[in-house]
Coordinates of C-alpha atoms and ligand atoms in Angstrom, one line a residue:
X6 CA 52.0 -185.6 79.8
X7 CA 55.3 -184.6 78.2
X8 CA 57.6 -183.7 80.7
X9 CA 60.7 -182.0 79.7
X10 CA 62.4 -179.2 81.4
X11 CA 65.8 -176.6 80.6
X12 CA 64.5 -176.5 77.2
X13 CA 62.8 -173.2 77.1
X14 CA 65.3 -170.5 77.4
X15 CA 66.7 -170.6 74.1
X16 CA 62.9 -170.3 72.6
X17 CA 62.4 -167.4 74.8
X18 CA 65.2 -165.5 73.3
X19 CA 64.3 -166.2 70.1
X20 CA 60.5 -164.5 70.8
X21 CA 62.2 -161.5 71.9
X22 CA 65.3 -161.4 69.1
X23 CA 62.4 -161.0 66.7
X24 CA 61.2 -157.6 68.0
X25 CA 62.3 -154.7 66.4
X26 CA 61.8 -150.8 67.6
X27 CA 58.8 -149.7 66.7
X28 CA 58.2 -146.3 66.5
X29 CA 60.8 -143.4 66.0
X30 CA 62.6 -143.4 69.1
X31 CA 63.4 -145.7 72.2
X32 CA 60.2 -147.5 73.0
X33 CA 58.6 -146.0 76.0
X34 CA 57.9 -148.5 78.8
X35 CA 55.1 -149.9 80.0
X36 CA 53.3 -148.2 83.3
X37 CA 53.7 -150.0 87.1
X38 CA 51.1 -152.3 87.1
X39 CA 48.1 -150.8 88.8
X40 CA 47.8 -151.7 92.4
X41 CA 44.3 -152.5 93.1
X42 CA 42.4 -150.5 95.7
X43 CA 39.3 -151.4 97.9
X44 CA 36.7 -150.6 95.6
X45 CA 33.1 -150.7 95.4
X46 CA 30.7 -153.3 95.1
X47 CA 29.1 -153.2 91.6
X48 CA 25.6 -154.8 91.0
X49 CA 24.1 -155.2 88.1
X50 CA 21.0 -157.8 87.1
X51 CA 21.2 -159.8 83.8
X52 CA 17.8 -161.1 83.0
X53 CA 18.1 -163.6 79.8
X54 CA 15.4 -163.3 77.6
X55 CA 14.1 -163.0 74.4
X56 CA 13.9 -159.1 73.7
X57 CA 12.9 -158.5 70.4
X58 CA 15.5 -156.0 69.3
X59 CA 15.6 -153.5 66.0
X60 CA 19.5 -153.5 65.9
X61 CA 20.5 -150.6 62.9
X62 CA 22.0 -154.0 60.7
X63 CA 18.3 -155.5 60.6
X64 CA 17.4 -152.4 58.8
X65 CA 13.7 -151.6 60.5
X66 CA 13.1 -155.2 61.3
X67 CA 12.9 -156.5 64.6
X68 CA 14.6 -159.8 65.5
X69 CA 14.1 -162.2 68.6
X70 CA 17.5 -161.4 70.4
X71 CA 18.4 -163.2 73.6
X72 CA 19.9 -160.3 75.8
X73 CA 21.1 -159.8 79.3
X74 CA 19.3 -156.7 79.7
X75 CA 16.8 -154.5 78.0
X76 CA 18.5 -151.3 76.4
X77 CA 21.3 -150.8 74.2
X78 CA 23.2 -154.4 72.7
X79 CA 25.2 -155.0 74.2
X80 CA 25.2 -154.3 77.9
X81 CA 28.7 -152.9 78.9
X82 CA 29.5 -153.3 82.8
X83 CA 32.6 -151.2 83.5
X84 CA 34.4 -151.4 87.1
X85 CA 37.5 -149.7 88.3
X86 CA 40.2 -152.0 89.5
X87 CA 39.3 -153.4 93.1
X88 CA 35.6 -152.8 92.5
X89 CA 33.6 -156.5 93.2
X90 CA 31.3 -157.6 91.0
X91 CA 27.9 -158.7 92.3
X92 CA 25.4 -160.3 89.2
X93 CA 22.8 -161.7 89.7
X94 CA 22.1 -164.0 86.3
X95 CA 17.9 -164.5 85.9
X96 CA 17.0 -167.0 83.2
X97 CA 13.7 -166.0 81.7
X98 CA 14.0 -167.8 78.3
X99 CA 10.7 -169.3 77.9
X100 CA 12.0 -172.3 75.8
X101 CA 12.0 -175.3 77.8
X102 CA 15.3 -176.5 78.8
X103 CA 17.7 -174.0 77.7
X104 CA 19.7 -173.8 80.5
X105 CA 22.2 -170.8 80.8
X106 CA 25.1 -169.7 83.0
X107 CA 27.9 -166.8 82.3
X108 CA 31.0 -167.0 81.5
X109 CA 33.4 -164.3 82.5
X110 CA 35.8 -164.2 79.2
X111 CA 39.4 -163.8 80.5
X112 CA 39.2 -162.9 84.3
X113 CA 41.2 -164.9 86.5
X114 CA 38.8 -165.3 88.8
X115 CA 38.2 -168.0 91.6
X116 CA 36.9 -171.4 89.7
X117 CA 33.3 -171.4 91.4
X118 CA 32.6 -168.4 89.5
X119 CA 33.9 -169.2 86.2
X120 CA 30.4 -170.3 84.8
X121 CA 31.0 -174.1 83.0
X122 CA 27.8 -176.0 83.5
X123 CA 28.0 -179.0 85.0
X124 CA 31.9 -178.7 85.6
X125 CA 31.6 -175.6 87.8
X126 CA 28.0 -175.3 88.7
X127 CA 24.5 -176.2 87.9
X128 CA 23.2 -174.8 84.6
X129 CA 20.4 -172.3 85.2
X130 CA 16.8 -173.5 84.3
X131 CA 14.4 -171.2 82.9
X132 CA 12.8 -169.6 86.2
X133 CA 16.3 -169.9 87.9
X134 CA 18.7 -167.6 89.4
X135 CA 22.4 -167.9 89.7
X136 CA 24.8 -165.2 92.0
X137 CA 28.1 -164.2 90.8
X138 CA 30.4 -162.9 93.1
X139 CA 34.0 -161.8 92.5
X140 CA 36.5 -159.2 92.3
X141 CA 38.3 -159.3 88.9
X142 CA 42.6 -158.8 89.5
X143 CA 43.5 -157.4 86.0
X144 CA 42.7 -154.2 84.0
X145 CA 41.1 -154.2 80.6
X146 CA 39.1 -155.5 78.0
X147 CA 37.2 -158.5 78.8
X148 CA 33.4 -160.2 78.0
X149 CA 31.2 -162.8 79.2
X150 CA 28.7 -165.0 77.4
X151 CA 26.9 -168.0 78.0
X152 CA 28.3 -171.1 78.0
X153 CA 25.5 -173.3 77.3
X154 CA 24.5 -174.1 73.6
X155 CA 26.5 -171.1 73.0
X156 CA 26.3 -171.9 68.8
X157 CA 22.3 -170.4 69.5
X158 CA 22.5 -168.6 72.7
X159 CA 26.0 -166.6 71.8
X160 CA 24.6 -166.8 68.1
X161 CA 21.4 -164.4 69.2
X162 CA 23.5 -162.2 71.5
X163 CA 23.8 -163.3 75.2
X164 CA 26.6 -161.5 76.1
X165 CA 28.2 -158.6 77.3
X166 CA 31.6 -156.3 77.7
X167 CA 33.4 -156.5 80.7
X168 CA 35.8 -153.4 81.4
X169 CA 38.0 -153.1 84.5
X170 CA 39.6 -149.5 84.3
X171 CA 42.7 -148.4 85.8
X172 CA 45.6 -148.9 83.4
X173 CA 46.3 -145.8 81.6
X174 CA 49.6 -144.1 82.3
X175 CA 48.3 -140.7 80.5
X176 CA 45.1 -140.1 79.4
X177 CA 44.0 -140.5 76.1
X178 CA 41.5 -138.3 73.8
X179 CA 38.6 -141.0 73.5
X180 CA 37.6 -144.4 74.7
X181 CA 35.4 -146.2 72.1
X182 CA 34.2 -150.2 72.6
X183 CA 33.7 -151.9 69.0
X184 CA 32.2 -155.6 69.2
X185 CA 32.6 -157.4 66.1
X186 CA 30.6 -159.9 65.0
X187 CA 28.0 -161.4 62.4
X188 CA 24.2 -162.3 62.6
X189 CA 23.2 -165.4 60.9
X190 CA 20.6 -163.7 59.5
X191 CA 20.1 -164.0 55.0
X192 CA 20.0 -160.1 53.7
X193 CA 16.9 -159.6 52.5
X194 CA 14.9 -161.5 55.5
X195 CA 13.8 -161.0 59.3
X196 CA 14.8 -164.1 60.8
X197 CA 17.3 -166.2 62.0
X198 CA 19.2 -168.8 59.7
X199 CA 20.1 -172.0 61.5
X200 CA 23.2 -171.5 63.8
X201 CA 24.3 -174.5 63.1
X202 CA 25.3 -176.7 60.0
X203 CA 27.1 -179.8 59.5
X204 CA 28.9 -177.9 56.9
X205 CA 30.4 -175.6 58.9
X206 CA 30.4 -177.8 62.3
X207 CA 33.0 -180.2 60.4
X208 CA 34.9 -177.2 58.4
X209 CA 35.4 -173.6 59.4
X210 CA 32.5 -173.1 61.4
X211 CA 28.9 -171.2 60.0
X212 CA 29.6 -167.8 59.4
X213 CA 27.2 -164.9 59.8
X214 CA 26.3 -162.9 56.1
X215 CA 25.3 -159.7 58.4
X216 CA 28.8 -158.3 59.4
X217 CA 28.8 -155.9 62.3
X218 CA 29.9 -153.6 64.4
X219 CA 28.3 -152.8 67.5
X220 CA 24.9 -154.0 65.9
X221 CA 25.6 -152.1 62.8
X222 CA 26.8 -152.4 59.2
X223 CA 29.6 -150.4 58.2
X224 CA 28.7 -147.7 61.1
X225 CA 30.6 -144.2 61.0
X226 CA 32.4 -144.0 64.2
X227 CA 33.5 -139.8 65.5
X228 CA 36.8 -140.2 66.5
X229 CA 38.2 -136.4 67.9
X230 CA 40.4 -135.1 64.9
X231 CA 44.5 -135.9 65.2
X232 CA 44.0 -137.0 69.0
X233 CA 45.1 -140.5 70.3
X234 CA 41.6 -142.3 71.0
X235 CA 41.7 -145.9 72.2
X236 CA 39.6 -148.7 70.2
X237 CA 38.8 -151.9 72.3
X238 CA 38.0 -154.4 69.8
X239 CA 36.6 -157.3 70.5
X240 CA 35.7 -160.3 68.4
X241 CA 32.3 -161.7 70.1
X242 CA 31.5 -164.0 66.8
X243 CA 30.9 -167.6 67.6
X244 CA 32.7 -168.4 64.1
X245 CA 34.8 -165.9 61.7
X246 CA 38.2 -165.3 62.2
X247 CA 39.1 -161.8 61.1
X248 CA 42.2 -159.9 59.9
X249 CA 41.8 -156.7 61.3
X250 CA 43.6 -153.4 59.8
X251 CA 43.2 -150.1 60.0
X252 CA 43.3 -147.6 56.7
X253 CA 43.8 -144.1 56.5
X254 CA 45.1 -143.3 59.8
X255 CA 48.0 -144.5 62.1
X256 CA 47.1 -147.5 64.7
X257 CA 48.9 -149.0 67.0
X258 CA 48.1 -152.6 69.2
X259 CA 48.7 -151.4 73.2
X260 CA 46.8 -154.7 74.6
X261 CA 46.2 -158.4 73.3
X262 CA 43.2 -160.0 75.3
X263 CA 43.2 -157.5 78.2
X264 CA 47.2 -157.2 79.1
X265 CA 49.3 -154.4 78.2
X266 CA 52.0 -154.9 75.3
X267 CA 54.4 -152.4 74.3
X268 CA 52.8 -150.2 71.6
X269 CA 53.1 -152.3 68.4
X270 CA 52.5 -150.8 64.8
X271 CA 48.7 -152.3 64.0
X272 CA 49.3 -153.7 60.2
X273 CA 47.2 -156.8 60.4
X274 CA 46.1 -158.9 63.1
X275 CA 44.2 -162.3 63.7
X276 CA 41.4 -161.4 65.7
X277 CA 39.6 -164.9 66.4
X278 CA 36.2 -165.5 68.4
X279 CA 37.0 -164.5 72.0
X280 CA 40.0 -162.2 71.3
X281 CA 40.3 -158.9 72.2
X282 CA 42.9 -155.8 71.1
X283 CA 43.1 -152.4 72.3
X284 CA 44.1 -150.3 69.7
X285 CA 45.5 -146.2 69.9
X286 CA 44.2 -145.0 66.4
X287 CA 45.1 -141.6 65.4
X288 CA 42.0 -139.4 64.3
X289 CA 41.6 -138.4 61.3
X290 CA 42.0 -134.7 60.2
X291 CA 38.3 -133.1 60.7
X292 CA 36.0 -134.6 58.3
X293 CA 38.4 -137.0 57.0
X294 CA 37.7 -140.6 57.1
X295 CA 39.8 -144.0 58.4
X296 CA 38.6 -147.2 57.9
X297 CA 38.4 -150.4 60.2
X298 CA 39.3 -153.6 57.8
X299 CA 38.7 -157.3 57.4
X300 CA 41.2 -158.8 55.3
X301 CA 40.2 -162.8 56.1
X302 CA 37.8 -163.5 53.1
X303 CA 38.4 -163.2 49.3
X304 CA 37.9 -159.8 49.4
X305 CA 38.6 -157.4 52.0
X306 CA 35.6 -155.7 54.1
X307 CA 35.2 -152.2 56.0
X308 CA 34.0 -152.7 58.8
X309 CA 33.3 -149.5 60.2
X310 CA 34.5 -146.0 59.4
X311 CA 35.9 -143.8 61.7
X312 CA 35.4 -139.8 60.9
X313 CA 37.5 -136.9 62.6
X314 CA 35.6 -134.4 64.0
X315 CA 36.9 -131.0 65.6
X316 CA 37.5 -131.4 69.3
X317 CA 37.2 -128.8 72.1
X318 CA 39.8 -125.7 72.0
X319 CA 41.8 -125.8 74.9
X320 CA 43.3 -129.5 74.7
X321 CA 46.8 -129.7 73.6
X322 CA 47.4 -131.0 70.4
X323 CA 49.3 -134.0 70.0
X324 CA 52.4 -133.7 68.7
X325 CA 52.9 -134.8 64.5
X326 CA 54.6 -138.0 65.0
X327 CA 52.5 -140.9 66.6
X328 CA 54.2 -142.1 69.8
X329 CA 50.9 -143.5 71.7
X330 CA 51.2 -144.1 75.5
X331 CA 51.3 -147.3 76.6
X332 CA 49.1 -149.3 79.2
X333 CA 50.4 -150.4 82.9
X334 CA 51.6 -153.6 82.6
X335 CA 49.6 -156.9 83.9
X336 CA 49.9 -158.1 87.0
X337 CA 50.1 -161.6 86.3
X338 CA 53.4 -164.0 87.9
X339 CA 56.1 -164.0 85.2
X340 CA 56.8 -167.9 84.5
X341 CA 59.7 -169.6 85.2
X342 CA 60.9 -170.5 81.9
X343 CA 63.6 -173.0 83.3
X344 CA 62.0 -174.8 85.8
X345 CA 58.8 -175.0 83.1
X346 CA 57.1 -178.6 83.0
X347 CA 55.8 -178.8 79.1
X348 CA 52.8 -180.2 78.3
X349 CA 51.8 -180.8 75.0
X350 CA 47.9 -180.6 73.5
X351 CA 46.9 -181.7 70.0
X352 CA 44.4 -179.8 68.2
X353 CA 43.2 -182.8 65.5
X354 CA 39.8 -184.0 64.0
X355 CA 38.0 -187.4 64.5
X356 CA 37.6 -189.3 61.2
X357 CA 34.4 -188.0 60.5
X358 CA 35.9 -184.8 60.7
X359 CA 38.5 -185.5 58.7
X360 CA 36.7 -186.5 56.0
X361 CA 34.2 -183.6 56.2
X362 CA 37.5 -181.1 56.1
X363 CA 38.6 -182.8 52.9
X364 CA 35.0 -182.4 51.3
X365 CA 35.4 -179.1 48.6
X366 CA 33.1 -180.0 45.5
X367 CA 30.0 -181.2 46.1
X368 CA 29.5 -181.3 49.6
X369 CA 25.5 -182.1 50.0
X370 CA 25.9 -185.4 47.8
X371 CA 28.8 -186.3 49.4
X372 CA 27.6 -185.4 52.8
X373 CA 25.1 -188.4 52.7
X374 CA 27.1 -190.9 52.2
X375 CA 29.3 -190.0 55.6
X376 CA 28.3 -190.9 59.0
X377 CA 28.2 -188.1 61.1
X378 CA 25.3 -189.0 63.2
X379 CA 27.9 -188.5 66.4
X380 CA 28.6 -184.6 65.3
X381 CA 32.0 -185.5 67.1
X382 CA 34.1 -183.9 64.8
X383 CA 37.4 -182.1 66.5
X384 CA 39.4 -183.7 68.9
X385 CA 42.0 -182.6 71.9
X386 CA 44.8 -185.2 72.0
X387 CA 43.2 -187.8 70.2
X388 CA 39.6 -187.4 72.1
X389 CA 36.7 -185.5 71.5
X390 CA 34.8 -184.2 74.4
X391 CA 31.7 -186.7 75.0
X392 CA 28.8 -184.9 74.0
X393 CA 27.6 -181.4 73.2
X394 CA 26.3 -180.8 75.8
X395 CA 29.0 -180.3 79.1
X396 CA 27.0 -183.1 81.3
X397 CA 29.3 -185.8 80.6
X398 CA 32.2 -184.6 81.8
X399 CA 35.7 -187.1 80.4
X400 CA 39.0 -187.5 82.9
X401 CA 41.2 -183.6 82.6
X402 CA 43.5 -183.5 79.8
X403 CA 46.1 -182.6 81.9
X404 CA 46.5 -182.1 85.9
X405 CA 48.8 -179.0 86.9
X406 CA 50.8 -178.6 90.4
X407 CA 49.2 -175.2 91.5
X408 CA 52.0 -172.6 91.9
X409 CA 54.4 -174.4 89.6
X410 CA 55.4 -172.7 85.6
X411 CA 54.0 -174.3 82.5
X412 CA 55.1 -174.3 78.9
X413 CA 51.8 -175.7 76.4
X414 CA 52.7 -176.3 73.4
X415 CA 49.9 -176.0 71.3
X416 CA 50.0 -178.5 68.0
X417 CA 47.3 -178.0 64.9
X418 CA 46.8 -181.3 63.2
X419 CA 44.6 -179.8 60.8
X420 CA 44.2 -177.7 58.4
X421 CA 41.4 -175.3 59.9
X422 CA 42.2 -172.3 62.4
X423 CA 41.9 -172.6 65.9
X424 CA 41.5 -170.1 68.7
X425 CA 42.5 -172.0 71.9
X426 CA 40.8 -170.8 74.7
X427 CA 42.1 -171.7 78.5
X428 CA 39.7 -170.1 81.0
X429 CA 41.0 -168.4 84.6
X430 CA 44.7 -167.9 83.4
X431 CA 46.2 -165.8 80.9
X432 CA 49.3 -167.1 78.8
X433 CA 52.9 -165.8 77.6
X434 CA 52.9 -166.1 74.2
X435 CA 56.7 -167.5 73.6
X436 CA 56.8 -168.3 69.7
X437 CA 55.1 -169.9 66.6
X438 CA 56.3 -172.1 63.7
X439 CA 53.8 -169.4 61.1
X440 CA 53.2 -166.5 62.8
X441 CA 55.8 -164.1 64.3
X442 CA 54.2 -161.9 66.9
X443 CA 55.7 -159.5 69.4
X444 CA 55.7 -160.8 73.0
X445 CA 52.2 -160.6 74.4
X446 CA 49.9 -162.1 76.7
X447 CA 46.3 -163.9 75.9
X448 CA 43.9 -166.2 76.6
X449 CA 42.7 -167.2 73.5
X450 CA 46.0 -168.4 71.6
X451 CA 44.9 -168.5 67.7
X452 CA 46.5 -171.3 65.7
X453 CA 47.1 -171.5 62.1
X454 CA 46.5 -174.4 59.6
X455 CA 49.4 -177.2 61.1
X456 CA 50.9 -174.5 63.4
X457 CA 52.6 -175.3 66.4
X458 CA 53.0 -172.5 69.4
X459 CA 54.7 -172.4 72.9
X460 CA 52.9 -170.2 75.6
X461 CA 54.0 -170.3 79.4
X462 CA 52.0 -169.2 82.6
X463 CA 52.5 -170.1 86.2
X464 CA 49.3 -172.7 87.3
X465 CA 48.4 -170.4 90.0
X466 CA 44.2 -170.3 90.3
X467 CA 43.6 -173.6 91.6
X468 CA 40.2 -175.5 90.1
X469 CA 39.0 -177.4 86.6
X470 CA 39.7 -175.2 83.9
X471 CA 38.4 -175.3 80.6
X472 CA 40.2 -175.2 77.1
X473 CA 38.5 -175.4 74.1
X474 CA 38.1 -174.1 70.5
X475 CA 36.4 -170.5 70.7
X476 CA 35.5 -171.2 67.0
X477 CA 31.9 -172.5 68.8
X478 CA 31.2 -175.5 66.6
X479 CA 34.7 -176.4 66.9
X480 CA 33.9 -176.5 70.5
X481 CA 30.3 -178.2 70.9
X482 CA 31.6 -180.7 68.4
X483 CA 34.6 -182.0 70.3
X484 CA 37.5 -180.0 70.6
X485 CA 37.0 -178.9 74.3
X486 CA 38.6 -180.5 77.4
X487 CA 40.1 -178.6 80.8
X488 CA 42.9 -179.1 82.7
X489 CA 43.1 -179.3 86.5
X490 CA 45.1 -177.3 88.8
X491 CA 45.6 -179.3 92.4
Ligands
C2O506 CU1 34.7 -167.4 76.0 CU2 34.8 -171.2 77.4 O1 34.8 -169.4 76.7
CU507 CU1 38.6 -174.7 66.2

């Protein structure tokens, strides 16, 4: 561990010296933070199994999904701030062995309910039960998936939205949930492609042909004419890393991975497996259309559509220029930049790895004469996690002093992108040798090719914590470790 401390400020200031105003006008500051309340108890009752589903983007064909519930995909639990959450997780899967658990995407939460096989609790057998408990501290936008051969389980759908309410400082005209992601499913058939591919394992990951939102291709999304309607995007895809935009319509970013930022212009955005933005989008005029973008690939892709229709007399129009509120702030400790203890990760690939990310022309032939019978393929500071699987569990990368303020600098050895996960905390993003991004928080931290970023956070939820690649393969082929907080 790198220890070196008093060297932080000056990074700080250079985060925030690269923040301009944003809209016409001073920038309107963020809410209190919402104080939670003694809420309700929530239950709900995810049964995992195979349901075979008819999503619109099969196109009258009926797929073997693994979902958490029968009804719409995917389930959405919402709780107010304060409210508990009681689950009770039922593994009816009727393949031998897969074992599941859930993962609750971004909560700080106490460790025993943070859902890591084997690191946190027993994986769930087919014909088992598991009890979640827990009352979630922060407002927002938030999921949870399995975290057991998540490439196939995550890869036919087990997971869900997560949505803690309470951070509004005005109301605004609509509330819409948009989860992004593809099916690796060929146009043209009914089934399944593999999840997996040594291909995409040792490169960017397998991507998905069918791209979606909300189960459908291209869907055409109301959206009540010239009001301010909030968009949570979320990016549940075990692979692609997107470029989101918005066309036609003003947009502005008002949360990164849950926590309230002030209101940002939306112009493009990495949106990386696991990361979240809620977005104020302006509605169209009344049967005029907006479109939701993908600018990663070659070409760029609408994802969705988003039409203005008329809304109900009586509400008061919003005024011409676009101003949108923004959230309450989080509630999370503010680190201590100075007293800070760095610690630095490296985000690398084995040599099989290596050599599989230099492959471009004529990757079967070459493929064979490689060994990558270990699959290990990504590394954290020089080590790949032991196996797949998360029953051999290797030493912590790092151990933390609970209570005391961390800097992480984040280093990407390769040339690949890599969003960096660290469950039960949520960082300050400080800076980025590619990127620029306004200050913000997140939990999924995405790195470009041979970037290096700072984030800070105070160690504060004690337990074993994991941080991995969110690119999936990434993460079941070796780049996954945790860190302990004592
Ligand atoms: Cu959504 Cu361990 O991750
Ligand atoms: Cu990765």
């Amino acid at each position: 561990m790198l220890k070196r401390r008093h060297l932080l400020v000056a990074t700080a200031g250079a985060a925030l010296a690269g923040v301009r105003p944003l809209f016409a006008g001073s920038p309107r500051a963020l809410g209190a933070p919402a104080e939670p309340k003694e809420g309700n108890t929530v239950t709900v009752r995810l049964t995992a199994a195979e349901r075979p589903t008819a999503l619109p983007c099969f196109a009258g064909a009926s797929l073997p999904l693994w979902t958490f519930a029968e009804g719409a995909w995917p389930p959405v639990i919402r709780l107010s701030l304060g409210d508990r959450l009681a689950a009770t997780l039922e593994n009816r899967l009727s393949r031998d062995g897969e074992t599941i658990s859930i993962h609750w995407h971004g909560i700080r939460l106490p460790n025993d309910q943070d859902g890591v096989p084997y690191l946190i609790q027993a994986p769930v057998a087919p014909g088992g039960d598991f009890f979640y408990h827990f009352t979630p501290p922060d407002t927002g936008t938030y999921w949870f998936h399995t975290h057991c051969d998540t490439a196939e389980q995550l890869g036919r759908g087990l997971e869900g939205v997560l949505i803690i309410d309470g951070d509004t400082t005005e109301p605004y005209d609509g509330d819409v949930v948009l989860v992004l992601r593809d099916w690796r499913v060929e146009p043209g058939t009914a089934e399944f492609a593999p999840f997996t591919t040594v291909r995409g394992a040792g490169r960017a990951g397998t991507y998905g042909p069918l791209r979606t939102v909300n189960g459908a291709v291209n869907p055409e999304i109301p959206l009540p004419a010239r009001g301010d309607c909030r968009l949570r995007l979320l990016n549940t895809d075990p692979t692609r890393i997107m470029q989101i935009g918005i066309a036609g319509t003003e947009a502005a970013i008002v949360a990164v991975d849950g926590v309230a930022t002030q209101p940002f212009p939306l112009k493009q955005w990495y949106l990386g497996p696991g990361m979240r933005i809620d977005v104020i989008a302006r509605g169209p005029a009344a049967g005029k259309l907006a479109r939701l973008t993908d600018a990663s690939g070659d070409t760029h892709v609408d994802l969705a559509r988003f039409r203005g229709v008329p809304v109900a007399s009586g509400r008061k129009p919003r005024a011409a220029s676009f101003d949108p509120a923004p959230l309450r702030a989080g509630r999370m400790p503010a680190p201590d930049l100075k007293a800070a203890t760095r610690v630095l990760f490296r985000f690398g690939a084995t040599d099989a790895g290596a050599a599989l990310g230099a492959l471009e022309e004529n990757f079967g032939a070459a493929l064979g004469t490689l060994c990558v019978t270990s699959r290990n393929f990504w590394t954290i500071n020089g080590k790949p996690w032991p196996d797949r699987d998360h029953a051999r569990l290797p030493a912590p990368l790092a151990t933390l002093t609970r209570g005391q303020s961390y800097v992480f600098t984040f280093v990407n050895e390769t040339d690949f992108l890599h969003p960096i996960h660290m469950h039960g905390h949520s960082f300050t993003f400080l800076r980025a040798s590619k990127l620029k991004r306004p200050p913000h928080h997140t939990d999924t931290l995405l790195l470009l090719p041979r970037e290096e970023a700072d984030v800070a956070f105070v160690a504060d939820n004690p337990g074993d914590w994991m941080m991995h690649c969110h690119v999936i393969e990434h993460q079941e082929n070796g780049m996954m470790g945790f860190a302990r907080v004592a």
